[in-house]
Amino acid sequence: MPTFDIELMTQFNQLFEPPTSSFRGDECSSERCSTCLGQSEASTPDRHMNESPCSSSSGTLVSEEDFQAHKLMDDQLIQPPIPGSTKAQETVSDTCSTHIFSPQPRKSEFNPNAAPFVPSHSTILRLKSSSPAPTLVDVKQTWQELLPLGSSTTEPNRRRHFARALAVSNPWTFDALCELAQHFCWISADYEHTGACPGPTALFAQDVRDAVTSTYTAWEPSCFTFQLKKYALEHFKSYWSSPHNPNAISSCSKPDNTQCRSAFNLSCFIADMFVLRLIDAPTMHECLGILLREMAGVEHVFTIQAMIIRAGARLWQGADSHCLFREFTTCFLERSSSLPDDASITGLGTSIQEVIQAGNINWMINEWHAQRSEYPSPVIKSIWA
């Protein structure tokens, strides 16, 4: 006979015995316990190994008389006795001397012939997988959340991890790639570019391009690179070109330090992308030409020197670098010498000539240009041929 049935019938039989003490409870002798056990075994029907007390059908564990007496006793316990009465004292004594039990289900809720429920291995695995631990839940991050994380980290492994996560975080349509490239330009203006070259933002853009290349077709990385160059040039013009934007940085617009710092950071980001071959040399030449034409203070000189130093020698070693070298150095010296030495848009009060001598970009450009490979002179096709 199952242990559950023996304990249950023992509690039922104890309900009908008079209490002995209000503090110690019942003290059954060994003979009395054996009698209770015998009554429990005699009043309980035979059960097979496949019977289950949790199934709903005909059948019961106790007799109808015991159940009615049990229900009557429950009603008496639930009703609050009158304070000071004999019934109240007996109720307190009964409560202290008997075990606390929960109301038992009716006999119609049991089926003695039901098969026991044994969960299968697949059921256990399904239940475990349906309620994982909160620490194991993998929350998928959007590319808007991954972009600042990857752009600010200097650890290569973490940066590549963020790039792979960003590559698979979104279906990369044309509009989505345009938005991603534009956000790269926006976020590059918020990070300082005074450290190593290339900076983390440009390196993350390269990692994203490589991750998209390994995940999708050739169109997605090509579109991303094209849009990155397009929006970088547009943002550069919005900061530095007065024909493109009337509120660009100039002596007339009087920009604040925050705008000049953002423009400087974006300019360094463009030079870093040139080093990583994300943009081409003509884009760099166009940006430098805008700065030369718009030069109005020491802020322009700072930006020109930073872009040239970060871009490195490759900008001055192409097939047409000889003409570009001469035009740039001549224009740079003319524009910088025509300004007052203390000319500043934001009131820095720094000497332009001291900045030029400290950067010494003319000497560096000469050295880089002298190290160029020998290119054949371009053959100009006659218009009369």
mmCIF file of C-alpha atoms in Angstrom:
data_model
loop_
_atom_site.group_PDB
_atom_site.id
_atom_site.type_symbol
_atom_site.label_atom_id
_atom_site.label_comp_id
_atom_site.label_asym_id
_atom_site.label_seq_id
_atom_site.Cartn_x
_atom_site.Cartn_y
_atom_site.Cartn_z
ATOM 1 C CA MET A 1 0.000 0.000 0.000
ATOM 2 C CA PRO A 2 1.459 3.477 -0.870
ATOM 3 C CA THR A 3 2.749 5.585 2.003
ATOM 4 C CA PHE A 4 0.606 8.531 0.878
ATOM 5 C CA ASP A 5 -2.626 6.533 1.500
ATOM 6 C CA ILE A 6 -1.469 5.356 4.965
ATOM 7 C CA GLU A 7 -0.682 8.887 6.132
ATOM 8 C CA LEU A 8 -3.911 10.243 4.679
ATOM 9 C CA MET A 9 -6.082 7.630 6.437
ATOM 10 C CA THR A 10 -4.186 8.143 9.696
ATOM 11 C CA GLN A 11 -5.098 11.842 9.610
ATOM 12 C CA PHE A 12 -8.731 11.001 8.867
ATOM 13 C CA ASN A 13 -8.960 8.623 11.842
ATOM 14 C CA GLN A 14 -7.346 11.114 14.218
ATOM 15 C CA LEU A 15 -10.103 13.618 13.518
ATOM 16 C CA PHE A 16 -12.677 11.505 15.346
ATOM 17 C CA GLU A 17 -10.618 10.801 18.488
ATOM 18 C CA PRO A 18 -10.972 13.079 21.551
ATOM 19 C CA PRO A 19 -8.065 15.422 22.247
ATOM 20 C CA THR A 20 -5.785 14.641 25.179
ATOM 21 C CA SER A 21 -3.868 17.868 25.694
ATOM 22 C CA SER A 22 -3.907 21.428 24.511
ATOM 23 C CA PHE A 23 -0.099 21.649 24.361
ATOM 24 C CA ARG A 24 1.385 18.195 23.737
ATOM 25 C CA GLY A 25 -0.983 16.822 21.134
ATOM 26 C CA ASP A 26 -1.943 13.154 20.664
ATOM 27 C CA GLU A 27 0.341 10.479 22.040
ATOM 28 C CA CYS A 28 -0.647 7.211 20.379
ATOM 29 C CA SER A 29 0.765 3.983 21.714
ATOM 30 C CA SER A 30 2.210 1.359 19.471
ATOM 31 C CA GLU A 31 -0.975 -0.725 19.768
ATOM 32 C CA ARG A 32 -3.109 2.233 18.873
ATOM 33 C CA CYS A 33 -1.005 3.083 15.866
ATOM 34 C CA SER A 34 -1.219 -0.473 14.659
ATOM 35 C CA THR A 35 -4.994 -0.338 15.101
ATOM 36 C CA CYS A 36 -5.174 2.854 13.075
ATOM 37 C CA LEU A 37 -2.969 1.286 10.452
ATOM 38 C CA GLY A 38 -5.216 -1.766 10.337
ATOM 39 C CA GLN A 39 -8.311 0.324 9.980
ATOM 40 C CA SER A 40 -6.655 2.347 7.254
ATOM 41 C CA GLU A 41 -5.683 -0.752 5.337
ATOM 42 C CA ALA A 42 -9.149 -2.285 5.816
ATOM 43 C CA SER A 43 -11.024 0.787 4.652
ATOM 44 C CA THR A 44 -8.844 1.425 1.587
ATOM 45 C CA PRO A 45 -9.671 -0.534 -1.590
ATOM 46 C CA ASP A 46 -6.984 -2.509 -3.348
ATOM 47 C CA ARG A 47 -4.948 -0.437 -5.819
ATOM 48 C CA HIS A 48 -2.791 -1.644 -8.649
ATOM 49 C CA MET A 49 0.601 -0.266 -9.630
ATOM 50 C CA ASN A 50 -0.914 1.728 -12.483
ATOM 51 C CA GLU A 51 -3.530 3.523 -10.380
ATOM 52 C CA SER A 52 -3.250 7.294 -9.981
ATOM 53 C CA PRO A 53 -5.049 9.533 -7.457
ATOM 54 C CA CYS A 54 -4.902 12.497 -9.855
ATOM 55 C CA SER A 55 -7.354 11.313 -12.502
ATOM 56 C CA SER A 56 -11.039 12.285 -12.579
ATOM 57 C CA SER A 57 -13.444 9.354 -12.838
ATOM 58 C CA SER A 58 -15.487 7.046 -10.566
ATOM 59 C CA GLY A 59 -13.795 5.610 -7.469
ATOM 60 C CA THR A 60 -12.730 6.884 -4.018
ATOM 61 C CA LEU A 61 -10.077 6.472 -1.396
ATOM 62 C CA VAL A 62 -12.404 6.518 1.683
ATOM 63 C CA SER A 63 -15.956 5.521 2.501
ATOM 64 C CA GLU A 64 -18.895 7.885 2.114
ATOM 65 C CA GLU A 65 -19.525 7.984 5.894
ATOM 66 C CA ASP A 66 -15.914 9.012 6.606
ATOM 67 C CA PHE A 67 -16.065 11.711 3.982
ATOM 68 C CA GLN A 68 -19.313 13.191 5.356
ATOM 69 C CA ALA A 69 -17.900 13.143 8.897
ATOM 70 C CA HIS A 70 -14.745 14.827 7.588
ATOM 71 C CA LYS A 71 -16.819 17.514 5.898
ATOM 72 C CA LEU A 72 -18.834 18.101 9.075
ATOM 73 C CA MET A 73 -15.655 18.499 11.096
ATOM 74 C CA ASP A 74 -14.333 21.016 8.518
ATOM 75 C CA ASP A 75 -17.493 23.082 8.829
ATOM 76 C CA GLN A 76 -17.166 23.124 12.592
ATOM 77 C CA LEU A 77 -13.519 24.243 12.362
ATOM 78 C CA ILE A 78 -14.288 26.987 9.854
ATOM 79 C CA GLN A 79 -17.123 28.482 11.930
ATOM 80 C CA PRO A 80 -15.671 30.913 14.529
ATOM 81 C CA PRO A 81 -16.602 29.793 18.090
ATOM 82 C CA ILE A 82 -18.048 32.173 20.664
ATOM 83 C CA PRO A 83 -15.268 33.522 22.904
ATOM 84 C CA GLY A 84 -15.377 32.071 26.427
ATOM 85 C CA SER A 85 -17.679 29.163 25.572
ATOM 86 C CA THR A 86 -16.929 25.480 26.150
ATOM 87 C CA LYS A 87 -17.051 24.931 22.405
ATOM 88 C CA ALA A 88 -14.340 27.517 21.910
ATOM 89 C CA GLN A 89 -12.082 25.776 24.421
ATOM 90 C CA GLU A 90 -12.687 22.408 22.801
ATOM 91 C CA THR A 91 -11.957 23.900 19.395
ATOM 92 C CA VAL A 92 -8.652 25.321 20.629
ATOM 93 C CA SER A 93 -7.786 21.968 22.168
ATOM 94 C CA ASP A 94 -8.682 20.147 18.973
ATOM 95 C CA THR A 95 -6.670 22.574 16.911
ATOM 96 C CA CYS A 96 -3.589 22.128 19.093
ATOM 97 C CA SER A 97 -3.884 18.372 19.368
ATOM 98 C CA THR A 98 -4.534 17.506 15.737
ATOM 99 C CA HIS A 99 -2.464 17.880 12.623
ATOM 100 C CA ILE A 100 -3.125 20.757 10.243
ATOM 101 C CA PHE A 101 -4.433 19.399 6.988
ATOM 102 C CA SER A 102 -5.832 20.765 3.733
ATOM 103 C CA PRO A 103 -9.353 19.963 2.519
ATOM 104 C CA GLN A 104 -9.379 16.769 0.489
ATOM 105 C CA PRO A 105 -10.972 16.539 -2.962
ATOM 106 C CA ARG A 106 -14.283 14.779 -3.515
ATOM 107 C CA LYS A 107 -14.386 11.167 -4.514
ATOM 108 C CA SER A 108 -15.508 12.054 -8.042
ATOM 109 C CA GLU A 109 -12.112 13.633 -8.668
ATOM 110 C CA PHE A 110 -10.194 10.368 -8.280
ATOM 111 C CA ASN A 111 -9.890 7.445 -10.649
ATOM 112 C CA PRO A 112 -8.260 4.409 -9.041
ATOM 113 C CA ASN A 113 -7.835 2.719 -12.410
ATOM 114 C CA ALA A 114 -5.969 5.567 -14.141
ATOM 115 C CA ALA A 115 -2.432 5.026 -15.389
ATOM 116 C CA PRO A 116 0.319 6.959 -13.585
ATOM 117 C CA PHE A 117 1.797 9.961 -15.392
ATOM 118 C CA VAL A 118 5.465 9.390 -16.221
ATOM 119 C CA PRO A 119 7.026 12.317 -18.143
ATOM 120 C CA SER A 120 9.141 11.305 -21.093
ATOM 121 C CA HIS A 121 12.647 12.577 -21.765
ATOM 122 C CA SER A 122 11.434 14.795 -24.614
ATOM 123 C CA THR A 123 8.763 16.329 -22.369
ATOM 124 C CA ILE A 124 11.366 17.215 -19.730
ATOM 125 C CA LEU A 125 13.624 18.825 -22.331
ATOM 126 C CA ARG A 126 10.699 20.785 -23.762
ATOM 127 C CA LEU A 127 9.734 22.090 -20.323
ATOM 128 C CA LYS A 128 13.313 23.115 -19.601
ATOM 129 C CA SER A 129 13.699 24.919 -22.914
ATOM 130 C CA SER A 130 10.382 26.744 -22.496
ATOM 131 C CA SER A 131 11.553 28.533 -19.365
ATOM 132 C CA PRO A 132 15.275 29.366 -19.646
ATOM 133 C CA ALA A 133 17.125 31.223 -16.960
ATOM 134 C CA PRO A 134 16.981 35.025 -17.320
ATOM 135 C CA THR A 135 20.783 35.257 -17.577
ATOM 136 C CA LEU A 136 20.818 32.977 -20.638
ATOM 137 C CA VAL A 137 18.380 35.048 -22.695
ATOM 138 C CA ASP A 138 20.150 36.482 -25.738
ATOM 139 C CA VAL A 139 18.907 39.999 -26.396
ATOM 140 C CA LYS A 140 19.496 40.972 -30.028
ATOM 141 C CA GLN A 141 20.930 44.468 -30.364
ATOM 142 C CA THR A 142 20.069 46.778 -33.226
ATOM 143 C CA TRP A 143 22.707 48.364 -35.432
ATOM 144 C CA GLN A 144 21.881 51.768 -33.880
ATOM 145 C CA GLU A 145 23.031 50.333 -30.537
ATOM 146 C CA LEU A 146 26.062 48.520 -31.948
ATOM 147 C CA LEU A 147 27.406 51.501 -33.919
ATOM 148 C CA PRO A 148 28.547 53.616 -30.930
ATOM 149 C CA LEU A 149 29.942 50.533 -29.204
ATOM 150 C CA GLY A 150 32.105 49.548 -32.149
ATOM 151 C CA SER A 151 33.133 53.106 -32.994
ATOM 152 C CA SER A 152 34.472 53.798 -29.523
ATOM 153 C CA THR A 153 36.400 50.597 -28.779
ATOM 154 C CA THR A 154 40.108 50.280 -29.466
ATOM 155 C CA GLU A 155 40.312 46.500 -29.014
ATOM 156 C CA PRO A 156 40.370 44.799 -32.437
ATOM 157 C CA ASN A 157 38.611 41.586 -31.366
ATOM 158 C CA ARG A 158 35.731 43.422 -29.722
ATOM 159 C CA ARG A 159 35.445 45.754 -32.687
ATOM 160 C CA ARG A 160 35.215 42.837 -35.131
ATOM 161 C CA HIS A 161 32.669 41.146 -32.872
ATOM 162 C CA PHE A 162 30.467 44.238 -32.965
ATOM 163 C CA ALA A 163 30.920 44.458 -36.736
ATOM 164 C CA ARG A 164 29.755 40.862 -37.272
ATOM 165 C CA ALA A 165 26.763 41.455 -35.002
ATOM 166 C CA LEU A 166 25.908 44.636 -36.888
ATOM 167 C CA ALA A 167 26.159 42.896 -40.259
ATOM 168 C CA VAL A 168 23.462 40.369 -39.352
ATOM 169 C CA SER A 169 21.269 42.733 -37.325
ATOM 170 C CA ASN A 170 19.313 44.159 -40.236
ATOM 171 C CA PRO A 171 18.229 43.329 -43.797
ATOM 172 C CA TRP A 172 20.500 45.672 -45.742
ATOM 173 C CA THR A 173 18.367 47.356 -48.329
ATOM 174 C CA PHE A 174 19.506 50.453 -50.218
ATOM 175 C CA ASP A 175 17.792 52.805 -47.758
ATOM 176 C CA ALA A 176 19.223 50.941 -44.756
ATOM 177 C CA LEU A 177 22.771 51.164 -46.120
ATOM 178 C CA CYS A 178 22.331 54.883 -46.765
ATOM 179 C CA GLU A 179 21.150 55.397 -43.209
ATOM 180 C CA LEU A 180 24.065 53.390 -41.828
ATOM 181 C CA ALA A 181 26.617 55.407 -43.810
ATOM 182 C CA GLN A 182 25.046 58.670 -42.708
ATOM 183 C CA HIS A 183 25.124 57.627 -39.052
ATOM 184 C CA PHE A 184 28.818 56.779 -39.403
ATOM 185 C CA CYS A 185 29.489 60.349 -40.467
ATOM 186 C CA TRP A 186 27.378 61.753 -37.659
ATOM 187 C CA ILE A 187 29.027 59.684 -34.965
ATOM 188 C CA SER A 188 32.532 60.414 -36.291
ATOM 189 C CA ALA A 189 31.994 64.092 -35.480
ATOM 190 C CA ASP A 190 31.425 63.212 -31.816
ATOM 191 C CA TYR A 191 34.704 61.342 -31.205
ATOM 192 C CA GLU A 192 38.125 62.896 -30.795
ATOM 193 C CA HIS A 193 40.691 62.062 -33.484
ATOM 194 C CA THR A 194 43.840 63.180 -31.756
ATOM 195 C CA GLY A 195 45.217 59.680 -31.102
ATOM 196 C CA ALA A 196 46.577 56.998 -33.372
ATOM 197 C CA CYS A 197 45.768 56.972 -37.059
ATOM 198 C CA PRO A 198 43.521 55.479 -38.299
ATOM 199 C CA GLY A 199 41.043 56.087 -35.509
ATOM 200 C CA PRO A 200 38.548 53.550 -34.111
ATOM 201 C CA THR A 201 35.579 54.936 -36.042
ATOM 202 C CA ALA A 202 37.235 54.453 -39.438
ATOM 203 C CA LEU A 203 38.531 51.037 -38.396
ATOM 204 C CA PHE A 204 35.025 50.014 -37.379
ATOM 205 C CA ALA A 205 33.689 51.168 -40.746
ATOM 206 C CA GLN A 206 36.261 48.913 -42.419
ATOM 207 C CA ASP A 207 35.288 45.981 -40.164
ATOM 208 C CA VAL A 208 31.617 46.501 -40.990
ATOM 209 C CA ARG A 209 32.437 46.565 -44.702
ATOM 210 C CA ASP A 210 34.358 43.292 -44.352
ATOM 211 C CA ALA A 211 31.593 41.661 -42.270
ATOM 212 C CA VAL A 212 28.944 42.655 -44.798
ATOM 213 C CA THR A 213 31.169 41.336 -47.586
ATOM 214 C CA SER A 214 31.475 37.912 -45.961
ATOM 215 C CA THR A 215 27.741 37.720 -45.203
ATOM 216 C CA TYR A 216 26.016 39.091 -48.297
ATOM 217 C CA THR A 217 26.641 39.533 -52.003
ATOM 218 C CA ALA A 218 29.106 41.954 -53.572
ATOM 219 C CA TRP A 219 26.424 44.617 -53.965
ATOM 220 C CA GLU A 220 25.941 45.383 -50.248
ATOM 221 C CA PRO A 221 29.573 46.290 -49.379
ATOM 222 C CA SER A 222 29.984 48.213 -52.631
ATOM 223 C CA CYS A 223 26.825 50.212 -51.934
ATOM 224 C CA PHE A 224 27.892 50.867 -48.345
ATOM 225 C CA THR A 225 31.331 52.147 -49.409
ATOM 226 C CA PHE A 226 29.833 54.401 -52.074
ATOM 227 C CA GLN A 227 27.298 55.879 -49.662
ATOM 228 C CA LEU A 228 29.973 56.342 -47.013
ATOM 229 C CA LYS A 229 32.060 58.437 -49.429
ATOM 230 C CA LYS A 230 28.999 60.367 -50.583
ATOM 231 C CA TYR A 231 27.742 61.325 -47.124
ATOM 232 C CA ALA A 232 31.247 62.078 -45.825
ATOM 233 C CA LEU A 233 31.758 64.617 -48.583
ATOM 234 C CA GLU A 234 28.294 66.120 -48.072
ATOM 235 C CA HIS A 235 28.848 66.524 -44.339
ATOM 236 C CA PHE A 236 32.288 68.011 -44.952
ATOM 237 C CA LYS A 237 30.779 70.626 -47.265
ATOM 238 C CA SER A 238 28.059 71.444 -44.742
ATOM 239 C CA TYR A 239 30.778 72.284 -42.218
ATOM 240 C CA TRP A 240 33.370 74.054 -44.382
ATOM 241 C CA SER A 241 31.865 75.198 -47.720
ATOM 242 C CA SER A 242 29.976 78.494 -47.628
ATOM 243 C CA PRO A 243 28.509 78.058 -51.162
ATOM 244 C CA HIS A 244 27.059 74.757 -50.004
ATOM 245 C CA ASN A 245 25.883 76.012 -46.604
ATOM 246 C CA PRO A 246 25.535 79.697 -45.660
ATOM 247 C CA ASN A 247 26.142 78.781 -42.018
ATOM 248 C CA ALA A 248 29.420 77.003 -42.704
ATOM 249 C CA ILE A 249 32.527 77.843 -40.711
ATOM 250 C CA SER A 250 33.772 81.235 -41.891
ATOM 251 C CA SER A 251 34.618 84.656 -40.566
ATOM 252 C CA CYS A 252 31.046 85.780 -41.235
ATOM 253 C CA SER A 253 29.148 82.936 -39.555
ATOM 254 C CA LYS A 254 31.012 83.120 -36.215
ATOM 255 C CA PRO A 255 30.649 79.441 -35.243
ATOM 256 C CA ASP A 256 31.195 78.205 -31.706
ATOM 257 C CA ASN A 257 33.901 75.851 -30.496
ATOM 258 C CA THR A 258 31.580 72.812 -30.617
ATOM 259 C CA GLN A 259 30.894 73.233 -34.323
ATOM 260 C CA CYS A 260 34.572 73.678 -35.110
ATOM 261 C CA ARG A 261 35.503 70.619 -33.061
ATOM 262 C CA SER A 262 32.892 68.481 -34.853
ATOM 263 C CA ALA A 263 34.128 69.705 -38.237
ATOM 264 C CA PHE A 264 37.707 68.877 -37.274
ATOM 265 C CA ASN A 265 36.742 65.354 -36.135
ATOM 266 C CA LEU A 266 34.860 64.636 -39.362
ATOM 267 C CA SER A 267 37.834 65.861 -41.422
ATOM 268 C CA CYS A 268 40.156 63.486 -39.587
ATOM 269 C CA PHE A 269 37.647 60.653 -40.132
ATOM 270 C CA ILE A 270 37.772 61.282 -43.890
ATOM 271 C CA ALA A 271 41.581 61.170 -43.880
ATOM 272 C CA ASP A 272 41.495 57.916 -41.903
ATOM 273 C CA MET A 273 39.105 56.377 -44.423
ATOM 274 C CA PHE A 274 41.524 57.335 -47.186
ATOM 275 C CA VAL A 275 44.275 55.422 -45.385
ATOM 276 C CA LEU A 276 41.970 52.383 -45.205
ATOM 277 C CA ARG A 277 41.013 52.802 -48.899
ATOM 278 C CA LEU A 278 37.363 53.382 -48.094
ATOM 279 C CA ILE A 279 37.476 56.643 -50.056
ATOM 280 C CA ASP A 280 39.682 57.617 -52.997
ATOM 281 C CA ALA A 281 42.271 60.345 -53.572
ATOM 282 C CA PRO A 282 39.981 62.678 -55.574
ATOM 283 C CA THR A 283 37.692 62.973 -52.536
ATOM 284 C CA MET A 284 40.652 63.993 -50.405
ATOM 285 C CA HIS A 285 41.792 66.511 -53.008
ATOM 286 C CA GLU A 286 38.317 68.051 -53.119
ATOM 287 C CA CYS A 287 38.205 68.425 -49.339
ATOM 288 C CA LEU A 288 41.635 70.057 -49.213
ATOM 289 C CA GLY A 289 40.644 72.415 -52.023
ATOM 290 C CA ILE A 290 37.573 73.541 -50.051
ATOM 291 C CA LEU A 291 39.698 74.293 -46.996
ATOM 292 C CA LEU A 292 42.185 76.285 -49.054
ATOM 293 C CA ARG A 293 39.470 78.411 -50.679
ATOM 294 C CA GLU A 294 37.611 79.002 -47.385
ATOM 295 C CA MET A 295 40.703 79.636 -45.246
ATOM 296 C CA ALA A 296 39.859 82.406 -42.789
ATOM 297 C CA GLY A 297 41.755 81.568 -39.613
ATOM 298 C CA VAL A 298 44.000 79.239 -37.730
ATOM 299 C CA GLU A 299 41.167 76.659 -37.490
ATOM 300 C CA HIS A 300 41.472 75.961 -41.224
ATOM 301 C CA VAL A 301 45.252 75.614 -40.920
ATOM 302 C CA PHE A 302 44.892 73.114 -38.089
ATOM 303 C CA THR A 303 42.434 71.009 -40.101
ATOM 304 C CA ILE A 304 44.532 71.019 -43.302
ATOM 305 C CA GLN A 305 47.648 69.908 -41.472
ATOM 306 C CA ALA A 306 45.785 67.174 -39.553
ATOM 307 C CA MET A 307 44.255 65.736 -42.747
ATOM 308 C CA ILE A 308 47.595 65.721 -44.611
ATOM 309 C CA ILE A 309 49.530 64.134 -41.737
ATOM 310 C CA ARG A 310 46.884 61.431 -41.206
ATOM 311 C CA ALA A 311 46.504 60.657 -44.911
ATOM 312 C CA GLY A 312 50.219 60.006 -45.277
ATOM 313 C CA ALA A 313 52.493 59.639 -48.273
ATOM 314 C CA ARG A 314 50.128 57.850 -50.675
ATOM 315 C CA LEU A 315 48.202 61.048 -51.340
ATOM 316 C CA TRP A 316 51.285 62.582 -53.008
ATOM 317 C CA GLN A 317 52.692 59.633 -54.904
ATOM 318 C CA GLY A 318 50.245 59.063 -57.716
ATOM 319 C CA ALA A 319 50.709 59.524 -61.448
ATOM 320 C CA ASP A 320 49.399 63.084 -61.328
ATOM 321 C CA SER A 321 50.933 63.970 -57.954
ATOM 322 C CA HIS A 322 53.552 66.324 -59.391
ATOM 323 C CA CYS A 323 51.016 68.915 -60.524
ATOM 324 C CA LEU A 324 48.910 68.495 -57.360
ATOM 325 C CA PHE A 325 51.964 68.929 -55.171
ATOM 326 C CA ARG A 326 52.984 72.200 -56.765
ATOM 327 C CA GLU A 327 49.459 73.640 -56.837
ATOM 328 C CA PHE A 328 48.741 72.782 -53.238
ATOM 329 C CA THR A 329 51.976 74.112 -51.719
ATOM 330 C CA THR A 330 51.732 77.328 -53.683
ATOM 331 C CA CYS A 331 48.094 77.949 -52.736
ATOM 332 C CA PHE A 332 48.658 77.036 -49.107
ATOM 333 C CA LEU A 333 51.517 79.488 -48.667
ATOM 334 C CA GLU A 334 49.637 82.285 -50.432
ATOM 335 C CA ARG A 335 46.424 81.883 -48.409
ATOM 336 C CA SER A 336 48.099 81.492 -45.036
ATOM 337 C CA SER A 337 50.436 84.466 -45.527
ATOM 338 C CA SER A 338 47.581 86.721 -46.620
ATOM 339 C CA LEU A 339 45.808 86.356 -43.262
ATOM 340 C CA PRO A 340 46.707 88.218 -40.084
ATOM 341 C CA ASP A 341 48.979 86.084 -37.959
ATOM 342 C CA ASP A 342 46.424 85.979 -35.139
ATOM 343 C CA ALA A 343 43.403 85.362 -37.359
ATOM 344 C CA SER A 344 40.965 83.059 -35.640
ATOM 345 C CA ILE A 345 37.261 82.311 -36.147
ATOM 346 C CA THR A 346 36.643 81.278 -32.545
ATOM 347 C CA GLY A 347 39.155 83.612 -30.912
ATOM 348 C CA LEU A 348 41.948 81.131 -30.185
ATOM 349 C CA GLY A 349 44.675 83.775 -30.289
ATOM 350 C CA THR A 350 47.215 81.369 -31.816
ATOM 351 C CA SER A 351 49.902 82.405 -34.306
ATOM 352 C CA ILE A 352 49.291 80.951 -37.763
ATOM 353 C CA GLN A 353 52.980 80.967 -38.680
ATOM 354 C CA GLU A 354 53.890 79.107 -35.504
ATOM 355 C CA VAL A 355 51.299 76.457 -36.312
ATOM 356 C CA ILE A 356 52.662 76.082 -39.851
ATOM 357 C CA GLN A 357 56.240 75.749 -38.633
ATOM 358 C CA ALA A 358 55.245 73.218 -35.978
ATOM 359 C CA GLY A 359 53.363 71.064 -38.489
ATOM 360 C CA ASN A 360 55.926 71.555 -41.254
ATOM 361 C CA ILE A 361 53.649 69.929 -43.809
ATOM 362 C CA ASN A 362 55.469 71.489 -46.770
ATOM 363 C CA TRP A 363 58.629 69.620 -45.850
ATOM 364 C CA MET A 364 56.722 66.345 -45.361
ATOM 365 C CA ILE A 365 54.959 66.678 -48.716
ATOM 366 C CA ASN A 366 58.308 67.258 -50.425
ATOM 367 C CA GLU A 367 59.760 64.141 -48.823
ATOM 368 C CA TRP A 368 56.752 61.983 -49.699
ATOM 369 C CA HIS A 369 56.664 63.245 -53.258
ATOM 370 C CA ALA A 370 60.378 62.535 -53.709
ATOM 371 C CA GLN A 371 59.827 58.910 -52.689
ATOM 372 C CA ARG A 372 57.200 58.290 -55.355
ATOM 373 C CA SER A 373 57.663 55.634 -57.996
ATOM 374 C CA GLU A 374 58.610 56.646 -61.506
ATOM 375 C CA TYR A 375 55.455 57.012 -63.510
ATOM 376 C CA PRO A 376 55.497 57.465 -67.269
ATOM 377 C CA SER A 377 54.300 60.796 -68.531
ATOM 378 C CA PRO A 378 50.650 60.657 -69.473
ATOM 379 C CA VAL A 379 50.079 60.491 -73.209
ATOM 380 C CA ILE A 380 47.780 63.254 -74.323
ATOM 381 C CA LYS A 381 45.771 62.292 -77.355
ATOM 382 C CA SER A 382 45.792 64.966 -80.027
ATOM 383 C CA ILE A 383 42.442 66.497 -80.737
ATOM 384 C CA TRP A 384 43.433 66.627 -84.440
ATOM 385 C CA ALA A 385 43.998 62.939 -84.817
#
